Amino acid sequence: MTETVAADHLRQLIERIERLEEEKAALAADIREVYAEAKGHGFDSKTMRQVIKIRKMEPSDRQEQDAMLTLYLEALGIPVNDN
Amino acid sequence: MTETVAADHLRQLIERIERLEEEKAALAADIREVYAEAKGHGFDSKTMRQVIKIRKMEPSDRQEQDAMLTLYLEALGIPVNDN
Amino acid sequence: MTETVAADHLRQLIERIERLEEEKAALAADIREVYAEAKGHGFDSKTMRQVIKIRKMEPSDRQEQDAMLTLYLEALGIPVNDN
Amino acid sequence: MTETVAADHLRQLIERIERLEEEKAALAADIREVYAEAKGHGFDSKTMRQVIKIRKMEPSDRQEQDAMLTLYLEALGIPVNDN
DNA sequence: AACGCATAAGTAAGAC
DNA sequence: GTCTTACTTATGCGTT
């Protein structure tokens, strides 16, 4: 029947998604583990996350962002760290 | 030097996380694709997500949840669907 | 100077947003408090949130959603609670 | 009856939350508006958000954060902008 | 064990 | 109109 075909298709799609979600959850767990290990060695997770975010950005984009932020901060008289 | 050792360790941790994040992002993309395919066949993504959430729950937990929701809705005079 | 004008404008916009954000944060705190009070009286927060979500929906939309979910669950052979 | 008392109490709590949520949503809309206005005057929303986040932090916390980030970036050989 | 935090999912708005 | 991006909510995790 048509209903059965549709039901079977739905089931297949759902099961594919569930499998992928499981793998994704496993990776998330792995990532948490690495952060835990890093913490155990004295590294700061939050800073590591910032680093990772920065490494993901194109250098030019990052530069632009930084420049505009500096501009805005100076306009407001907020001291900008000369890192 | 100590700094070098720490730096190397940090780099290794960061790179491990980045690899895992990449794989995770790839899976997320795969999942999106399956939903898109499902949509193309006339299935509703939102409902599919609900189904997946329900399948993930323990039946007893789901039952409890449903019962409490019904209780609250009835207390407020909101008609409850007798599905 | 032009820069000053722009800087002043920027400052005004930023400060307006900050004021609004503060009020918003205060309301969020109030909401958390009400949930805490409710919990203290034996009510379940999660269920309350579901109720609030349902009350926000148009009855017809809610009906449709429910109907489609039931359809999908039945297609997969998952028993549907006759609430 | 006890049920009635509980039901009335529940209703009151729910309605209080709904009122607070409404006000919160209104503020969120106001904030969006200010950003839209800012954008209309040539300001960049994303950068403004960063500025607001920085202004919310304690200067000492911000300093610490920046210092640690610089440390990590240098350890990885990533050039740090001398803002 | 509960609390707050932080990530992740879902939703809604805005840009192209 | 789609598509991404940002906000909001929710869940789960680590912490106390």
Short mmCIF file of C-alpha atoms (C1' of nucleotides) in Angstrom, two decimals:
data_model
loop_
_atom_site.label_atom_id
_atom_site.label_comp_id
_atom_site.label_asym_id
_atom_site.label_seq_id
_atom_site.Cartn_x
_atom_site.Cartn_y
_atom_site.Cartn_z
CA MET A 1 0.00 0.00 0.00
CA THR A 2 0.94 3.61 -0.39
CA GLU A 3 0.80 4.17 3.34
CA THR A 4 3.24 1.39 3.91
CA VAL A 5 5.67 2.75 1.39
CA ALA A 6 5.54 6.18 2.95
CA ALA A 7 5.84 4.72 6.42
CA ASP A 8 8.85 2.69 5.42
CA HIS A 9 10.46 5.69 3.85
CA LEU A 10 9.80 7.77 6.94
CA ARG A 11 11.26 5.06 9.12
CA GLN A 12 14.40 4.90 7.01
CA LEU A 13 14.90 8.64 7.13
CA ILE A 14 14.34 8.74 10.88
CA GLU A 15 16.76 5.91 11.47
CA ARG A 16 19.43 7.51 9.32
CA ILE A 17 19.13 10.69 11.31
CA GLU A 18 19.27 8.80 14.58
CA ARG A 19 22.45 7.06 13.55
CA LEU A 20 24.06 10.33 12.54
CA GLU A 21 22.94 11.97 15.78
CA GLU A 22 24.52 9.16 17.75
CA GLU A 23 27.84 9.62 16.02
CA LYS A 24 27.60 13.33 16.56
CA ALA A 25 26.91 12.86 20.25
CA ALA A 26 29.90 10.54 20.51
CA LEU A 27 32.13 13.21 19.01
CA ALA A 28 30.75 15.81 21.39
CA ALA A 29 31.66 13.48 24.23
CA ASP A 30 35.16 13.06 22.83
CA ILE A 31 35.57 16.81 22.64
CA ARG A 32 34.45 17.25 26.23
CA GLU A 33 37.01 14.63 27.22
CA VAL A 34 39.83 16.48 25.55
CA TYR A 35 38.84 19.67 27.35
CA ALA A 36 38.75 17.75 30.63
CA GLU A 37 42.20 16.37 29.95
CA ALA A 38 43.45 19.85 29.07
CA LYS A 39 42.01 21.20 32.29
CA GLY A 40 43.78 18.43 34.18
CA HIS A 41 47.02 19.72 32.74
CA GLY A 42 46.32 23.25 33.84
CA PHE A 43 44.99 24.70 30.60
CA ASP A 44 41.98 26.99 30.60
CA SER A 45 39.05 25.71 28.55
CA LYS A 46 37.48 29.06 27.93
CA THR A 47 40.68 30.49 26.51
CA MET A 48 41.20 27.39 24.41
CA ARG A 49 37.76 27.89 22.92
CA GLN A 50 38.65 31.47 22.05
CA VAL A 51 41.83 30.30 20.40
CA ILE A 52 39.96 27.74 18.36
CA LYS A 53 37.45 30.34 17.27
CA ILE A 54 40.23 32.66 16.17
CA ARG A 55 42.00 29.92 14.24
CA LYS A 56 38.75 29.25 12.40
CA MET A 57 38.50 32.82 11.14
CA GLU A 58 40.18 34.08 8.03
CA PRO A 59 43.11 36.25 9.12
CA SER A 60 41.81 39.16 7.09
CA ASP A 61 38.37 38.93 8.65
CA ARG A 62 39.91 38.75 12.07
CA GLN A 63 42.03 41.80 11.33
CA GLU A 64 39.02 43.78 10.16
CA GLN A 65 37.00 42.80 13.17
CA ASP A 66 39.79 43.78 15.51
CA ALA A 67 40.30 47.09 13.77
CA MET A 68 36.66 48.02 13.95
CA LEU A 69 36.41 46.99 17.58
CA THR A 70 39.42 49.12 18.43
CA LEU A 71 37.86 52.03 16.58
CA TYR A 72 34.61 51.73 18.51
CA LEU A 73 36.32 51.28 21.85
CA GLU A 74 38.47 54.34 21.29
CA ALA A 75 35.46 56.36 20.25
CA LEU A 76 33.95 55.52 23.61
CA GLY A 77 37.16 56.25 25.48
CA ILE A 78 37.61 52.68 26.59
CA PRO A 79 41.29 51.86 26.97
CA VAL A 80 42.39 49.29 24.44
CA ASN A 81 44.94 46.74 25.49
CA ASP A 82 48.12 46.95 23.54
CA ASN A 83 48.48 43.19 23.66
CA MET B 1 62.33 24.24 27.64
CA THR B 2 59.30 23.97 29.81
CA GLU B 3 57.46 26.57 27.76
CA THR B 4 58.06 24.62 24.63
CA VAL B 5 56.73 21.43 26.15
CA ALA B 6 53.62 23.19 27.36
CA ALA B 7 53.17 24.92 24.02
CA ASP B 8 53.48 21.65 22.17
CA HIS B 9 51.00 20.02 24.47
CA LEU B 10 48.57 22.88 24.02
CA ARG B 11 48.94 22.67 20.28
CA GLN B 12 48.23 18.96 20.30
CA LEU B 13 45.13 19.39 22.41
CA ILE B 14 43.86 22.21 20.22
CA GLU B 15 44.45 20.24 17.06
CA ARG B 16 42.69 17.18 18.43
CA ILE B 17 39.69 19.29 19.28
CA GLU B 18 39.71 20.92 15.86
CA ARG B 19 39.72 17.57 14.14
CA LEU B 20 36.83 16.34 16.25
CA GLU B 21 34.92 19.56 15.62
CA GLU B 22 35.37 19.12 11.92
CA GLU B 23 33.96 15.63 11.98
CA LYS B 24 31.11 16.85 14.12
CA ALA B 25 30.34 19.65 11.68
CA ALA B 26 30.37 17.16 8.83
CA LEU B 27 27.80 15.03 10.61
CA ALA B 28 25.65 18.05 11.28
CA ALA B 29 25.74 18.78 7.57
CA ASP B 30 24.76 15.19 6.80
CA ILE B 31 21.82 15.48 9.16
CA ARG B 32 20.67 18.68 7.52
CA GLU B 33 20.85 16.93 4.19
CA VAL B 34 18.63 14.08 5.33
CA TYR B 35 16.06 16.57 6.58
CA ALA B 36 16.20 18.35 3.25
CA GLU B 37 15.68 15.08 1.43
CA ALA B 38 12.78 14.25 3.72
CA LYS B 39 11.25 17.63 3.04
CA GLY B 40 11.60 16.98 -0.67
CA HIS B 41 9.52 13.87 -0.20
CA GLY B 42 6.81 15.78 1.58
CA PHE B 43 7.73 14.99 5.18
CA ASP B 44 7.63 17.66 7.83
CA SER B 45 10.95 18.31 9.56
CA LYS B 46 9.51 19.71 12.73
CA THR B 47 7.31 16.69 13.27
CA MET B 48 10.21 14.40 12.49
CA ARG B 49 12.25 16.10 15.18
CA GLN B 50 9.44 15.55 17.65
CA VAL B 51 9.30 11.89 16.71
CA ILE B 52 13.02 11.50 17.21
CA LYS B 53 12.84 13.16 20.60
CA ILE B 54 10.04 10.83 21.64
CA ARG B 55 11.92 7.76 20.46
CA LYS B 56 14.88 8.86 22.56
CA MET B 57 12.81 8.99 25.76
CA GLU B 58 12.13 6.06 28.04
CA PRO B 59 8.48 5.07 27.55
CA SER B 60 7.82 5.46 31.27
CA ASP B 61 9.29 8.96 31.31
CA ARG B 62 7.25 9.89 28.30
CA GLN B 63 4.10 8.57 29.97
CA GLU B 64 4.79 10.56 33.12
CA GLN B 65 5.44 13.71 31.15
CA ASP B 66 2.24 13.31 29.20
CA ALA B 67 0.23 12.62 32.31
CA MET B 68 1.51 15.67 34.11
CA LEU B 69 0.93 17.90 31.11
CA THR B 70 -2.64 16.65 30.83
CA LEU B 71 -3.14 17.30 34.51
CA TYR B 72 -1.91 20.86 34.24
CA LEU B 73 -3.89 21.60 31.11
CA GLU B 74 -7.07 20.29 32.66
CA ALA B 75 -6.46 22.32 35.80
CA LEU B 76 -6.41 25.38 33.56
CA GLY B 77 -9.46 24.33 31.60
CA ILE B 78 -7.54 23.87 28.38
CA PRO B 79 -9.10 21.15 26.25
CA VAL B 80 -6.79 18.17 25.89
CA ASN B 81 -6.77 16.28 22.65
CA ASP B 82 -7.81 12.71 23.01
CA ASN B 83 -5.39 11.61 20.35
CA MET C 1 34.16 67.54 14.78
CA THR C 2 32.58 64.81 12.76
CA GLU C 3 34.31 62.13 14.75
CA THR C 4 32.94 63.53 17.94
CA VAL C 5 29.43 63.62 16.61
CA ALA C 6 29.66 60.03 15.46
CA ALA C 7 31.25 59.01 18.74
CA ASP C 8 28.49 60.71 20.69
CA HIS C 9 25.87 59.04 18.60
CA LEU C 10 27.48 55.67 19.05
CA ARG C 11 27.66 56.23 22.79
CA GLN C 12 23.99 57.12 22.93
CA LEU C 13 22.97 54.04 20.99
CA ILE C 14 25.14 51.80 23.13
CA GLU C 15 23.77 53.26 26.31
CA ARG C 16 20.19 52.89 25.17
CA ILE C 17 20.81 49.25 24.42
CA GLU C 18 22.50 48.72 27.75
CA ARG C 19 19.56 50.19 29.60
CA LEU C 20 17.14 47.99 27.70
CA GLU C 21 19.33 44.94 28.30
CA GLU C 22 19.34 45.68 31.99
CA GLU C 23 15.58 45.81 32.13
CA LYS C 24 15.40 42.65 30.12
CA ALA C 25 17.80 40.89 32.47
CA ALA C 26 15.73 42.05 35.44
CA LEU C 27 12.62 40.53 33.90
CA ALA C 28 14.45 37.29 33.23
CA ALA C 29 15.41 37.22 36.89
CA ASP C 30 11.80 37.83 37.87
CA ILE C 31 10.69 34.95 35.68
CA ARG C 32 13.25 32.63 37.23
CA GLU C 33 11.95 33.67 40.63
CA VAL C 34 8.38 32.80 39.77
CA TYR C 35 9.50 29.37 38.57
CA ALA C 36 11.43 28.91 41.81
CA GLU C 37 8.37 29.88 43.81
CA ALA C 38 6.26 27.49 41.77
CA LYS C 39 8.74 24.73 42.39
CA GLY C 40 8.58 25.48 46.11
CA HIS C 41 4.86 24.85 45.92
CA GLY C 42 5.35 21.51 44.23
CA PHE C 43 4.76 22.53 40.64
CA ASP C 44 6.97 21.21 37.87
CA SER C 45 8.78 23.89 35.88
CA LYS C 46 9.26 21.86 32.76
CA THR C 47 5.56 21.09 32.52
CA MET C 48 4.71 24.71 33.20
CA ARG C 49 6.91 25.73 30.30
CA GLN C 50 5.07 23.28 28.06
CA VAL C 51 1.76 24.71 29.17
CA ILE C 52 2.90 28.24 28.45
CA LYS C 53 4.09 27.23 25.02
CA ILE C 54 0.73 25.60 24.26
CA ARG C 55 -1.19 28.65 25.43
CA LYS C 56 0.88 30.77 23.07
CA MET C 57 -0.10 28.69 20.05
CA GLU C 58 -3.21 29.18 18.00
CA PRO C 59 -5.58 26.31 18.81
CA SER C 60 -5.81 25.35 15.16
CA ASP C 61 -2.03 25.22 14.81
CA ARG C 62 -1.79 23.13 17.91
CA GLN C 63 -4.42 20.75 16.56
CA GLU C 64 -2.59 20.37 13.28
CA GLN C 65 0.71 19.73 14.99
CA ASP C 66 -0.84 17.09 17.21
CA ALA C 67 -2.56 15.42 14.29
CA MET C 68 0.61 15.20 12.25
CA LEU C 69 2.62 13.90 15.18
CA THR C 70 0.03 11.21 15.80
CA LEU C 71 0.13 10.29 12.13
CA TYR C 72 3.90 9.93 12.13
CA LEU C 73 3.98 7.98 15.39
CA GLU C 74 1.38 5.58 14.13
CA ALA C 75 3.22 5.14 10.87
CA LEU C 76 6.19 4.02 12.93
CA GLY C 77 4.12 1.79 15.16
CA ILE C 78 4.73 3.86 18.26
CA PRO C 79 1.77 3.68 20.62
CA VAL C 80 0.07 7.04 20.95
CA ASN C 81 -1.37 8.03 24.28
CA ASP C 82 -5.06 8.59 24.18
CA ASN C 83 -4.77 11.46 26.63
CA MET D 1 -11.55 22.07 47.25
CA THR D 2 -7.85 21.41 47.33
CA GLU D 3 -7.70 20.86 43.60
CA THR D 4 -9.32 24.18 42.97
CA VAL D 5 -6.88 25.97 45.21
CA ALA D 6 -3.96 24.32 43.50
CA ALA D 7 -5.43 25.02 40.07
CA ASP D 8 -5.97 28.66 40.94
CA HIS D 9 -2.46 28.95 42.22
CA LEU D 10 -1.07 27.34 39.11
CA ARG D 11 -3.08 29.69 36.95
CA GLN D 12 -1.78 32.70 38.83
CA LEU D 13 1.81 31.59 38.49
CA ILE D 14 1.39 30.88 34.79
CA GLU D 15 -0.23 34.23 34.17
CA ARG D 16 2.47 36.09 36.05
CA ILE D 17 5.09 34.40 33.93
CA GLU D 18 3.20 35.17 30.75
CA ARG D 19 2.99 38.84 31.65
CA LEU D 20 6.70 38.98 32.41
CA GLU D 21 7.50 37.15 29.18
CA GLU D 22 5.48 39.66 27.24
CA GLU D 23 7.38 42.56 28.71
CA LYS D 24 10.62 40.76 28.03
CA ALA D 25 9.68 40.19 24.41
CA ALA D 26 8.77 43.86 24.07
CA LEU D 27 12.20 44.86 25.33
CA ALA D 28 13.85 42.43 22.93
CA ALA D 29 11.95 44.12 20.13
CA ASP D 30 13.08 47.53 21.35
CA ILE D 31 16.67 46.37 21.36
CA ARG D 32 16.37 45.05 17.83
CA GLU D 33 15.00 48.42 16.81
CA VAL D 34 17.95 50.29 18.25
CA TYR D 35 20.32 48.02 16.39
CA ALA D 36 18.38 48.63 13.20
CA GLU D 37 18.59 52.37 13.75
CA ALA D 38 22.30 52.10 14.45
CA LYS D 39 22.78 50.15 11.28
CA GLY D 40 20.87 52.82 9.38
CA HIS D 41 23.47 55.28 10.61
CA GLY D 42 26.31 53.15 9.40
CA PHE D 43 27.27 51.43 12.62
CA ASP D 44 28.11 47.74 12.72
CA SER D 45 25.85 45.67 14.96
CA LYS D 46 28.28 42.88 15.54
CA THR D 47 30.98 45.24 16.72
CA MET D 48 28.50 47.07 18.91
CA ARG D 49 27.62 43.78 20.56
CA GLN D 50 31.26 43.14 21.25
CA VAL D 51 31.63 46.58 22.77
CA ILE D 52 28.65 46.03 25.01
CA LYS D 53 30.02 42.69 26.14
CA ILE D 54 33.34 44.29 27.00
CA ARG D 55 31.70 47.11 28.93
CA LYS D 56 29.82 44.51 30.96
CA MET D 57 33.01 42.81 32.10
CA GLU D 58 35.02 43.90 35.09
CA PRO D 59 38.16 45.60 33.76
CA SER D 60 40.35 43.25 35.78
CA ASP D 61 38.58 40.20 34.39
CA ARG D 62 38.89 41.55 30.92
CA GLN D 63 42.60 42.17 31.42
CA GLU D 64 43.16 38.65 32.69
CA GLN D 65 41.22 37.14 29.82
CA ASP D 66 43.17 39.16 27.29
CA ALA D 67 46.47 38.29 28.88
CA MET D 68 45.75 34.58 28.87
CA LEU D 69 44.50 34.66 25.30
CA THR D 70 47.66 36.46 24.20
CA LEU D 71 49.74 33.88 26.01
CA TYR D 72 48.00 31.00 24.30
CA LEU D 73 48.11 32.61 20.88
CA GLU D 74 51.81 33.30 21.19
CA ALA D 75 52.43 29.76 22.35
CA LEU D 76 50.87 28.63 19.10
CA GLY D 77 52.77 31.14 17.03
CA ILE D 78 49.67 33.07 16.04
CA PRO D 79 50.47 36.73 15.52
CA VAL D 80 48.73 38.88 18.09
CA ASN D 81 47.47 42.26 17.11
CA ASP D 82 48.98 45.04 19.13
CA ASN D 83 45.69 46.87 19.23
"C1'" DA E 1 21.61 16.42 44.81
"C1'" DA E 2 20.71 20.91 43.19
"C1'" DC E 3 22.48 24.90 41.23
"C1'" DG E 4 24.28 27.69 37.72
"C1'" DC E 5 26.73 27.57 33.45
"C1'" DA E 6 27.69 26.41 28.86
"C1'" DT E 7 26.75 24.22 24.88
"C1'" DA E 8 23.35 22.80 21.51
"C1'" DA E 9 18.83 22.89 19.36
"C1'" DG E 10 15.07 25.31 17.62
"C1'" DT E 11 13.03 29.47 16.18
"C1'" DA E 12 12.55 33.83 14.13
"C1'" DA E 13 14.29 37.76 11.79
"C1'" DG E 14 16.98 39.99 8.28
"C1'" DA E 15 20.04 39.93 4.01
"C1'" DC E 16 20.79 38.82 -0.58
"C1'" DG F 1 11.93 33.37 -1.53
"C1'" DT F 2 15.72 31.16 0.38
"C1'" DC F 3 19.33 31.25 3.10
"C1'" DT F 4 22.07 32.47 6.63
"C1'" DT F 5 22.68 34.53 10.93
"C1'" DA F 6 21.41 35.80 15.61
"C1'" DC F 7 18.50 35.20 19.56
"C1'" DT F 8 15.98 32.35 22.68
"C1'" DT F 9 15.05 28.32 24.89
"C1'" DA F 10 16.27 23.86 26.66
"C1'" DT F 11 19.04 20.28 27.95
"C1'" DG F 12 22.98 18.42 29.92
"C1'" DC F 13 27.21 18.92 32.14
"C1'" DG F 14 30.35 20.12 35.78
"C1'" DT F 15 30.49 22.02 40.26
"C1'" DT F 16 29.51 22.86 45.05
#
